[in-house]
Every structure is written in structure tokens, then in C-alpha cells.
PDB file of C-alpha atoms in Angstrom:
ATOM      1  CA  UNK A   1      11.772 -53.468 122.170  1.00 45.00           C
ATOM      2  CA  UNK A   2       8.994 -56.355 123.278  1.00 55.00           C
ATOM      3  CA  UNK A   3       7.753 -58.277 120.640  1.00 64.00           C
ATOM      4  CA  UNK A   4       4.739 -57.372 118.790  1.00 72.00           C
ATOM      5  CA  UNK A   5       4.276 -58.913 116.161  1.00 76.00           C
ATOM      6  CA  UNK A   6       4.443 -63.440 115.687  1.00 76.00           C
ATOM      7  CA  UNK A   7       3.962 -65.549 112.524  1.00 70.00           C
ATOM      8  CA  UNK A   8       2.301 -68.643 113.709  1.00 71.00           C
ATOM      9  CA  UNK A   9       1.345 -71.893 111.353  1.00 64.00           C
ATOM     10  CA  UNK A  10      -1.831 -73.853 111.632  1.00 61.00           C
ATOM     11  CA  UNK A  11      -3.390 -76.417 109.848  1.00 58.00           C
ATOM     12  CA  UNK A  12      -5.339 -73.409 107.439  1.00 59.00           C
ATOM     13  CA  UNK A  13      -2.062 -72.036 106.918  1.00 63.00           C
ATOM     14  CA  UNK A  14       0.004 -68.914 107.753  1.00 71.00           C
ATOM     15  CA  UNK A  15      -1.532 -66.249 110.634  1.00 75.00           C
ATOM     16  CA  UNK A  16      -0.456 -62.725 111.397  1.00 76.00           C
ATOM     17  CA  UNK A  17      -0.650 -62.154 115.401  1.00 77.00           C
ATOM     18  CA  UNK A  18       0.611 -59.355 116.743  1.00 74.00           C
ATOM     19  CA  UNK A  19      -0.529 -57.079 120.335  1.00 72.00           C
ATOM     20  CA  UNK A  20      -3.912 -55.359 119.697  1.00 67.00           C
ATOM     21  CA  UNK A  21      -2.843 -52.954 122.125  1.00 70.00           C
ATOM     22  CA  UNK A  22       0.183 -51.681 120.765  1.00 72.00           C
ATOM     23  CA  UNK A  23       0.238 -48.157 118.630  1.00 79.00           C
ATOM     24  CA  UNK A  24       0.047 -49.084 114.514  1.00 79.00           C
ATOM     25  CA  UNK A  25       3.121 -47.571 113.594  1.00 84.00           C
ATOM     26  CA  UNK A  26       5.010 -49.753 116.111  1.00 84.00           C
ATOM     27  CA  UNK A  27       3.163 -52.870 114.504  1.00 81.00           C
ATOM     28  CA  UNK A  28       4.003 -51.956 110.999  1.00 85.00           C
ATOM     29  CA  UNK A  29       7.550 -51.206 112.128  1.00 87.00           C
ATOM     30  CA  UNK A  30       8.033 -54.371 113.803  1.00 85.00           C
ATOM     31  CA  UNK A  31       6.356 -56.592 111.118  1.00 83.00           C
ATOM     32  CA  UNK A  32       8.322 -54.835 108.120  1.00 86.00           C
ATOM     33  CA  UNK A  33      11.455 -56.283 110.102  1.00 84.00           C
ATOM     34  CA  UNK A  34      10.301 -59.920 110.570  1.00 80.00           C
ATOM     35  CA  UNK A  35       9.431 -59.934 106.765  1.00 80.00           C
ATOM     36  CA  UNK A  36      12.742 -58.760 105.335  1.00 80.00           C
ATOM     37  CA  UNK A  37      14.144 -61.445 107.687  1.00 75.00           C
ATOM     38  CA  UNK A  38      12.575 -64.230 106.699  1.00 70.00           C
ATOM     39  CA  UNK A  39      11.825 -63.391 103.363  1.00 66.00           C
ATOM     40  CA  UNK A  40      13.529 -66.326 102.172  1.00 63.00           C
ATOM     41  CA  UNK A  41      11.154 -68.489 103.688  1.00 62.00           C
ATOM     42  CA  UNK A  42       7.839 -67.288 101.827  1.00 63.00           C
ATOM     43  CA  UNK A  43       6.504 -68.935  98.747  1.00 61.00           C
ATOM     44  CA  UNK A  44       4.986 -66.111  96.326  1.00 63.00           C
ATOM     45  CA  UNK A  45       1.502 -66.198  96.279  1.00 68.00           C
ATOM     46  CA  UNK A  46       0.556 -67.703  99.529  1.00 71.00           C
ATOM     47  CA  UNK A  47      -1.834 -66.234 101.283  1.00 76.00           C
ATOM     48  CA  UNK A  48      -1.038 -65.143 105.594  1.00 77.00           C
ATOM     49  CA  UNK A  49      -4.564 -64.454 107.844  1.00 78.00           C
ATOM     50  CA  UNK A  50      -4.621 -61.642 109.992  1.00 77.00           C
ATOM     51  CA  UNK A  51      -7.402 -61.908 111.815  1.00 69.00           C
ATOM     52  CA  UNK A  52      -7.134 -58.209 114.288  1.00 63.00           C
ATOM     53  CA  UNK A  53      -6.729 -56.351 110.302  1.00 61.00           C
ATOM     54  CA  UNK A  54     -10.789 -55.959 110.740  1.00 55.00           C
ATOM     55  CA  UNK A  55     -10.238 -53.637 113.760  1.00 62.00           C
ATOM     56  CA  UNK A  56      -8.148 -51.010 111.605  1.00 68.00           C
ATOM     57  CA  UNK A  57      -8.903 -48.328 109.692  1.00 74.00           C
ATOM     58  CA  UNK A  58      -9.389 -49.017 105.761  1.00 76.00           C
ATOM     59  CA  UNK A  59      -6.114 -46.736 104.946  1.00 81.00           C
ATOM     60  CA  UNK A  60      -4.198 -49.069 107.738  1.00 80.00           C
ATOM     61  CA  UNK A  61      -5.494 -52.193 106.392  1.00 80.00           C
ATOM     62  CA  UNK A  62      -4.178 -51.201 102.739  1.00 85.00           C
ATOM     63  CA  UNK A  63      -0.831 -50.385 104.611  1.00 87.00           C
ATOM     64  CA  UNK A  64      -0.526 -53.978 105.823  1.00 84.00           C
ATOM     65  CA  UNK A  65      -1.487 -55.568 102.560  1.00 85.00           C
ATOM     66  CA  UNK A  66       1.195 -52.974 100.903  1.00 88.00           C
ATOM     67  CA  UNK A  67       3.426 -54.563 102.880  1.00 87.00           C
ATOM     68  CA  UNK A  68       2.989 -57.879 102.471  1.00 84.00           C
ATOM     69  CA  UNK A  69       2.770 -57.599  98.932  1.00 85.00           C
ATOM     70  CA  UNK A  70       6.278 -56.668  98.902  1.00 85.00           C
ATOM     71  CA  UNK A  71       6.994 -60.054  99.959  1.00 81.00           C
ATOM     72  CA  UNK A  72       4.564 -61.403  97.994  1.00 81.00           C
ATOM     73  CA  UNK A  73       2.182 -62.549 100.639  1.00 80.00           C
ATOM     74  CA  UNK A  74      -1.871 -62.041  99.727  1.00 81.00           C
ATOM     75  CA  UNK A  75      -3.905 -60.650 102.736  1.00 81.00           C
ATOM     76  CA  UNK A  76      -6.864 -62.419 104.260  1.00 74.00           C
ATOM     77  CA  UNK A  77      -9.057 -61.277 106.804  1.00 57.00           C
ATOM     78  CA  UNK A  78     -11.146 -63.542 108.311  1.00 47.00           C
ATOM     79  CA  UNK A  79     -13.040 -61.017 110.635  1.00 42.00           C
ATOM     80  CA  UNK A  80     -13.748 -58.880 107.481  1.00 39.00           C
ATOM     81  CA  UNK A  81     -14.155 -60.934 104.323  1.00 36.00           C
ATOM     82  CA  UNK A  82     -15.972 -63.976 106.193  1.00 38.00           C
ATOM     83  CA  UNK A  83     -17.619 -62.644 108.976  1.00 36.00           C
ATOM     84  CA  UNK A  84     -19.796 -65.184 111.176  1.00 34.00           C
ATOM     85  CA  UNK A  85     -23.093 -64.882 112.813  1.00 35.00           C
ATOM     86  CA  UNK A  86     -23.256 -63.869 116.549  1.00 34.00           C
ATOM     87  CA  UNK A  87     -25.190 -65.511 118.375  1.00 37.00           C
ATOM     88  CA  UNK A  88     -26.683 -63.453 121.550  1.00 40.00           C
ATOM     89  CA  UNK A  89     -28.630 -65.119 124.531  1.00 41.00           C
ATOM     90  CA  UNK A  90     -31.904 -64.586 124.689  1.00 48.00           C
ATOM     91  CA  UNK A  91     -33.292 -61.838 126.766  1.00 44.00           C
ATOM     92  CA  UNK A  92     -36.026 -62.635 128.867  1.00 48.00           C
ATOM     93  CA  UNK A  93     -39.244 -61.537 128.376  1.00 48.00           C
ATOM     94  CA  UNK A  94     -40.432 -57.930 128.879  1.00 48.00           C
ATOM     95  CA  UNK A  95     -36.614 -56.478 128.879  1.00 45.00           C
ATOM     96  CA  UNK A  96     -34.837 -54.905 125.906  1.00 50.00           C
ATOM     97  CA  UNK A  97     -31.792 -54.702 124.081  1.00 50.00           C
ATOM     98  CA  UNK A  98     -29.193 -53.032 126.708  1.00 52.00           C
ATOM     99  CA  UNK A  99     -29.455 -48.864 125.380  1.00 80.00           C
ATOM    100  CA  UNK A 100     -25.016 -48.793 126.723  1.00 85.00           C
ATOM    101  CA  UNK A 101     -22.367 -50.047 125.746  1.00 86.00           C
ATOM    102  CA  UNK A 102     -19.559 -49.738 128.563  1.00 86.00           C
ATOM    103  CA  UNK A 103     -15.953 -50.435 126.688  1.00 86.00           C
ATOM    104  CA  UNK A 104     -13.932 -51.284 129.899  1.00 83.00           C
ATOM    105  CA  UNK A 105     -10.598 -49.960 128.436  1.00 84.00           C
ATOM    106  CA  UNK A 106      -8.648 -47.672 126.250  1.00 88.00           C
ATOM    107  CA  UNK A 107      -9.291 -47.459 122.436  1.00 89.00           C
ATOM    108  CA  UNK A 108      -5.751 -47.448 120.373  1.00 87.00           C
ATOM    109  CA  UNK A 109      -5.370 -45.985 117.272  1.00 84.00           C
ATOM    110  CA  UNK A 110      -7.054 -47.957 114.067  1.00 84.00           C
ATOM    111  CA  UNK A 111      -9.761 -49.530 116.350  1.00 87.00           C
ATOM    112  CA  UNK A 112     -13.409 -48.154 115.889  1.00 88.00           C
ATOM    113  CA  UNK A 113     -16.479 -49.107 117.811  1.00 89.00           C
ATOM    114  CA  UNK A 114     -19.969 -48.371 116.813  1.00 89.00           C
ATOM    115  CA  UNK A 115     -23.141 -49.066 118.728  1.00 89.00           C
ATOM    116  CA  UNK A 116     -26.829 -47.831 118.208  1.00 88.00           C
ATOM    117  CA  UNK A 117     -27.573 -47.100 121.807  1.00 89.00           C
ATOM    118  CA  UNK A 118     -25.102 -44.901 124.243  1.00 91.00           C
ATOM    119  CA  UNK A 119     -21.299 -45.562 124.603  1.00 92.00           C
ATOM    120  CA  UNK A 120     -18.967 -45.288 127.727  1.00 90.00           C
ATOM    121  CA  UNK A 121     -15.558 -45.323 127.385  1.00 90.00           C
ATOM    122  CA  UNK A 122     -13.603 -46.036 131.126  1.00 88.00           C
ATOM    123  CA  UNK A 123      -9.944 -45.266 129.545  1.00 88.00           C
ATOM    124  CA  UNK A 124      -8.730 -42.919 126.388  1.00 91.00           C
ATOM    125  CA  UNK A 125      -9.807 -42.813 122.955  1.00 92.00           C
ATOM    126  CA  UNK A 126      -6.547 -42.464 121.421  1.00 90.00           C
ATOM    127  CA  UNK A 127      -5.547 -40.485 117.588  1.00 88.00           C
ATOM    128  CA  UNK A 128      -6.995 -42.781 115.272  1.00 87.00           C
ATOM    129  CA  UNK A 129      -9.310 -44.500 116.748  1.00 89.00           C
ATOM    130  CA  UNK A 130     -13.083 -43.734 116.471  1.00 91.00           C
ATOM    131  CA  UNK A 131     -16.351 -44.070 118.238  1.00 93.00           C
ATOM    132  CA  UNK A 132     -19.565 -43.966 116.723  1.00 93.00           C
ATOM    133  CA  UNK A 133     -22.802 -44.202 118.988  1.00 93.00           C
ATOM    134  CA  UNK A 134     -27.224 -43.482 118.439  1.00 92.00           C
ATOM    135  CA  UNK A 135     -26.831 -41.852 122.046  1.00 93.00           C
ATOM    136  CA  UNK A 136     -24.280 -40.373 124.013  1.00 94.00           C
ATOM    137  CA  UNK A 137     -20.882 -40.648 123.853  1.00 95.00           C
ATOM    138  CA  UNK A 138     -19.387 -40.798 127.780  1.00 93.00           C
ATOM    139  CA  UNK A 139     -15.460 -41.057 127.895  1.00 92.00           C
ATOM    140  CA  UNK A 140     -13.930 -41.370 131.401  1.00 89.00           C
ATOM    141  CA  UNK A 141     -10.334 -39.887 130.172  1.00 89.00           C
ATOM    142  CA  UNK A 142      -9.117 -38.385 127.219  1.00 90.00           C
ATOM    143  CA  UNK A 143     -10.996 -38.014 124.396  1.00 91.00           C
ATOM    144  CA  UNK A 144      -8.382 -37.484 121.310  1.00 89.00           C
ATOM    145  CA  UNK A 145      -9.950 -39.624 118.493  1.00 89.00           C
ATOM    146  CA  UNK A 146     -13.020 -39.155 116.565  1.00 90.00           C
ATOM    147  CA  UNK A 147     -16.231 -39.091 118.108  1.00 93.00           C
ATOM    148  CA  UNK A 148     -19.767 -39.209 116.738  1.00 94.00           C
ATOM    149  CA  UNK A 149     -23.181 -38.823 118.738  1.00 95.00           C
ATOM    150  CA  UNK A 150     -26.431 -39.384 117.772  1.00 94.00           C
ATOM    151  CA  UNK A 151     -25.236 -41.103 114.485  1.00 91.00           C
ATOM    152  CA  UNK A 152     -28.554 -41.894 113.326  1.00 90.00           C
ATOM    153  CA  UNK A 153     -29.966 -38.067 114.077  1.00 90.00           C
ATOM    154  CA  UNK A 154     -30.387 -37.761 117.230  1.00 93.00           C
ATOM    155  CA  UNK A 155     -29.475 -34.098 117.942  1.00 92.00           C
ATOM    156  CA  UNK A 156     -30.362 -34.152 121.551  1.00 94.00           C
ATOM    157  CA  UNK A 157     -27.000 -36.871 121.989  1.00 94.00           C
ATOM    158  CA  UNK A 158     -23.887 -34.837 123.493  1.00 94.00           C
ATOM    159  CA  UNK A 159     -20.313 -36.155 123.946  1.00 95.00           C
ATOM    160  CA  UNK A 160     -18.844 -35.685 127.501  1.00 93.00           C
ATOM    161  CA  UNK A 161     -14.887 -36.594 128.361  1.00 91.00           C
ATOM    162  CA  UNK A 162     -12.755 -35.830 131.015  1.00 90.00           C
ATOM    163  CA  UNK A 163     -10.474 -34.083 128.567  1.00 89.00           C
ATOM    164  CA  UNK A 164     -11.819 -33.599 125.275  1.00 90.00           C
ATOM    165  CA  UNK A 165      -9.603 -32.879 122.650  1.00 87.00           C
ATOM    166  CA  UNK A 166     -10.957 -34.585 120.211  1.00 86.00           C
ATOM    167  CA  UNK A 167      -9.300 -34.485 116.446  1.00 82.00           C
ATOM    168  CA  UNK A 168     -13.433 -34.353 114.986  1.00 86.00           C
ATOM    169  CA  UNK A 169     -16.815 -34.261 117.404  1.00 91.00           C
ATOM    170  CA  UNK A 170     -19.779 -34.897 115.608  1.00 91.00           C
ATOM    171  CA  UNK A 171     -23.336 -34.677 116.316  1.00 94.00           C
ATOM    172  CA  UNK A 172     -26.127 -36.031 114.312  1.00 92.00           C
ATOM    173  CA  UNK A 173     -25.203 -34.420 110.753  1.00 89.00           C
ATOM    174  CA  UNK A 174     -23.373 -31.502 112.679  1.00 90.00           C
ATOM    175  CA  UNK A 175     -19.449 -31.654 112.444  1.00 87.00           C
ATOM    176  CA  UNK A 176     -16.369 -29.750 114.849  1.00 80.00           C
ATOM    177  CA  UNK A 177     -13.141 -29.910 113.757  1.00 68.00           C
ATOM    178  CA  UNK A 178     -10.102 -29.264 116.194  1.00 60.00           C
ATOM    179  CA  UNK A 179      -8.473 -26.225 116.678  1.00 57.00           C
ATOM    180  CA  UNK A 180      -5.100 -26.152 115.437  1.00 52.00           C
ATOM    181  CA  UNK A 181      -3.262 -25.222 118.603  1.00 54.00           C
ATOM    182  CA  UNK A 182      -5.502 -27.097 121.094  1.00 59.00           C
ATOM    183  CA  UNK A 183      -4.850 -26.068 124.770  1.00 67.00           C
ATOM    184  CA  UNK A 184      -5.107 -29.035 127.501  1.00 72.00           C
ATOM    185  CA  UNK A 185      -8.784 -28.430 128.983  1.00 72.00           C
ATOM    186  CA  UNK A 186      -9.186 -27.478 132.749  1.00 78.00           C
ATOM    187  CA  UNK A 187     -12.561 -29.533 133.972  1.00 86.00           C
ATOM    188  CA  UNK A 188     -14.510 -32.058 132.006  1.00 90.00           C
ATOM    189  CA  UNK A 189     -16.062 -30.808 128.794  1.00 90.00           C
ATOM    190  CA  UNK A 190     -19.190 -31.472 127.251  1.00 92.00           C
ATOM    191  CA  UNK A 191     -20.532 -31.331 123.504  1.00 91.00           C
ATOM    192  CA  UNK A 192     -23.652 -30.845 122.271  1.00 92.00           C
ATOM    193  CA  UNK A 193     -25.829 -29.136 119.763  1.00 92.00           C
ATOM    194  CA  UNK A 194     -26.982 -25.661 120.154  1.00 92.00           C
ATOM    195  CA  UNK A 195     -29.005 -24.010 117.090  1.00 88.00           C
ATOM    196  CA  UNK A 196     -27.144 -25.220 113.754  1.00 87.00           C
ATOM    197  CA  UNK A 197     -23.464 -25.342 115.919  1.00 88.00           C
ATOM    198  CA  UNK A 198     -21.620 -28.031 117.876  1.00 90.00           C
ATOM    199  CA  UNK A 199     -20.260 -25.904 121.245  1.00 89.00           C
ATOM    200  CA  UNK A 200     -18.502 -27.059 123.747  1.00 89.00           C
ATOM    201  CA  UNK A 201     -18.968 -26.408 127.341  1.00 89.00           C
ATOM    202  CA  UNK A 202     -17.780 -27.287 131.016  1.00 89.00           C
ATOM    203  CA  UNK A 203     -19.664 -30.774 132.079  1.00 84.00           C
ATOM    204  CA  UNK A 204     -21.735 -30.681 135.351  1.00 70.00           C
TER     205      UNK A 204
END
């Protein structure tokens, strides 16, 4: 098995780094294993960074710090409990804000994107993971995650994948829920609000 997950010291102390890319479970799996075998080597108390912990979900994030607490290591999360001020360039004059966001790869489980404007998505959204968009929601492969269009109201926003099985589609204040046997889909799908109901229907 490649390695995931690497303790690394710097002058603020202990960091957590470990591939953003690879599936949660695998993460937690690996890093349970370095812990137990260096457990020797941690002084009670101290506090480890893990700067990706931001991109999880909040029941994933209590997982980690579960874990370390068993070794008594204290969680920080610089990304979360600090977070910085982004600076964007200037746009110049007379254009706006761009209205899409295009996310050039594949969203693992635990990461979650939200953007006022539209979203495309050129790779999967995996289980766990979740994207929330003001417009549409565009994925160019498998859409298994949770998806939310037209987060702010917008009622006209539909969500269009390649294969869309997602585990929730939402709409505005509208919510789907999969199917519990749900069947591989034949053509691109596409959801969207019809009266008070979320349907879903072959993509032109």
C-alpha cells in the first residue's frame, strides 16, 4: 500500500500531511497505524496541524481529532480556525465577478465546494463529497455525492451529469433523495424543478 499519510516537523511544530486525493477511510486507516507506531514518541498535550482537515466533512474532522486524542495529540486546523484573507486581482473595469466555477478534476469524498455563481465539474463527484452552487450544477462524469442548485433560491438552476446518481439533488429549498436500488443511467440526466417536485430527465 503507497503511503498516504507523513508526519513532518517545522519550526511551528508538528504537521499532519497526507494525499488529498486518496479515499478517507484509507487516510484514517493509514494514520491510525503510524500513531500506534510511534506512539512512544509523542509528548501528551502537544498540539499536530493538519492543514487539508478544513476540506472534510465536520463528522470526518471529529474522526481525526478522535483519533489523535487517543494518543493524546490536540488538533489544529489552520485552514479552519485561522483562516486568512484572499486576496483576488483586480478586475478591470466594466467586467464582473466570473458567474462559473470550472473544478478541473474529481471531487473525493469529505471535500465540498461551494460557489455563488454556476459550477462545472470535468471528473466525478464521489460519496461524500458535496457541491453547493447559486446556478447550475454541470458534472462531466458521475455524479454520486451531494449536489445543490440554486442554493440561494434560484428555482430555475438544474443539475446535469453524465451519470447522475446522486446520494441527495437539491434545488433551491426542494430536496431528492436516492432511490434505494439505483440502476446505472443510460444517457446524461438532468434535474430540475417542475411544480413543487425535483424530476429527473434525459439531458439534451
Amino acid at each position: 500500500m503507497a503511503e498516504t499519510v507523513v508526519f513532518k516537523g517545522t519550526k511551528g511544530g508538528l504537521r499532519l500531511l497526507f494525499d488529498e486525493t486518496e479515499d478517507f477511510a484509507v487516510v484514517l486507516q493509514q494514520l491510525a497505524a503510524k500513531l500506534e507506531q510511534a506512539a512512544a514518541f509523542f509528548t501528551a498535550g502537544a498540539s499536530i496541524a493538519v492543514p487539508a482537515a478544513a476540506t472534510f466533512m465536520p463528522e470526518q474532522r471529529q474522526q481525526l481529532r478522535d483519533l489523535l486524542a487517543r494518543y493524546g495529540l490536540i488538533m489544529a486546523e489552520p485552514d479552519e480556525l485561522a483562516p486568512t484573507k484572499r486576496e483576488e486581482a483586480p478586475l478591470p473595469a466594466g467586467q464582473d465577478k466570473p458567474s462559473v466555477l470550472v473544478i478541473g478534476k474529481t471531487l473525493r469524498g469529505g471535500q465540498k465546494v461551494e460557489y455563488e455563481g454556476a459550477i462545472i465539474v470535468a471528473g466525478d463527484v464521489n460519496p461524500g463529497a458535496v457541491v453547493i452552487a447559486g446556478g447550475d450544477i454541470t458534472v462531466l462524469g458521475a455524479c454520486r455525492g451531494v449536489a445543490h442548485a440554486g442554493a440561494y433560491g434560484n428555482r430555475q438552476a438544474t443539475i446535469t451529469a453524465d451519470r447522475l446518481m446522486a446520494t441527495q439533488l437539491r434545488i433551491a429549498d426542494l430536496i431528492a433523495r436516492a432511490p434505494d436500488q439505483l440502476e446505472e443511467p443510460q444517457c446524461p440526466e438532468r434535474a430540475r424543478i417542475v411544480g413543487e417536485a425535483v424530476i429527473i430527465e434525459p439531458a439534451n
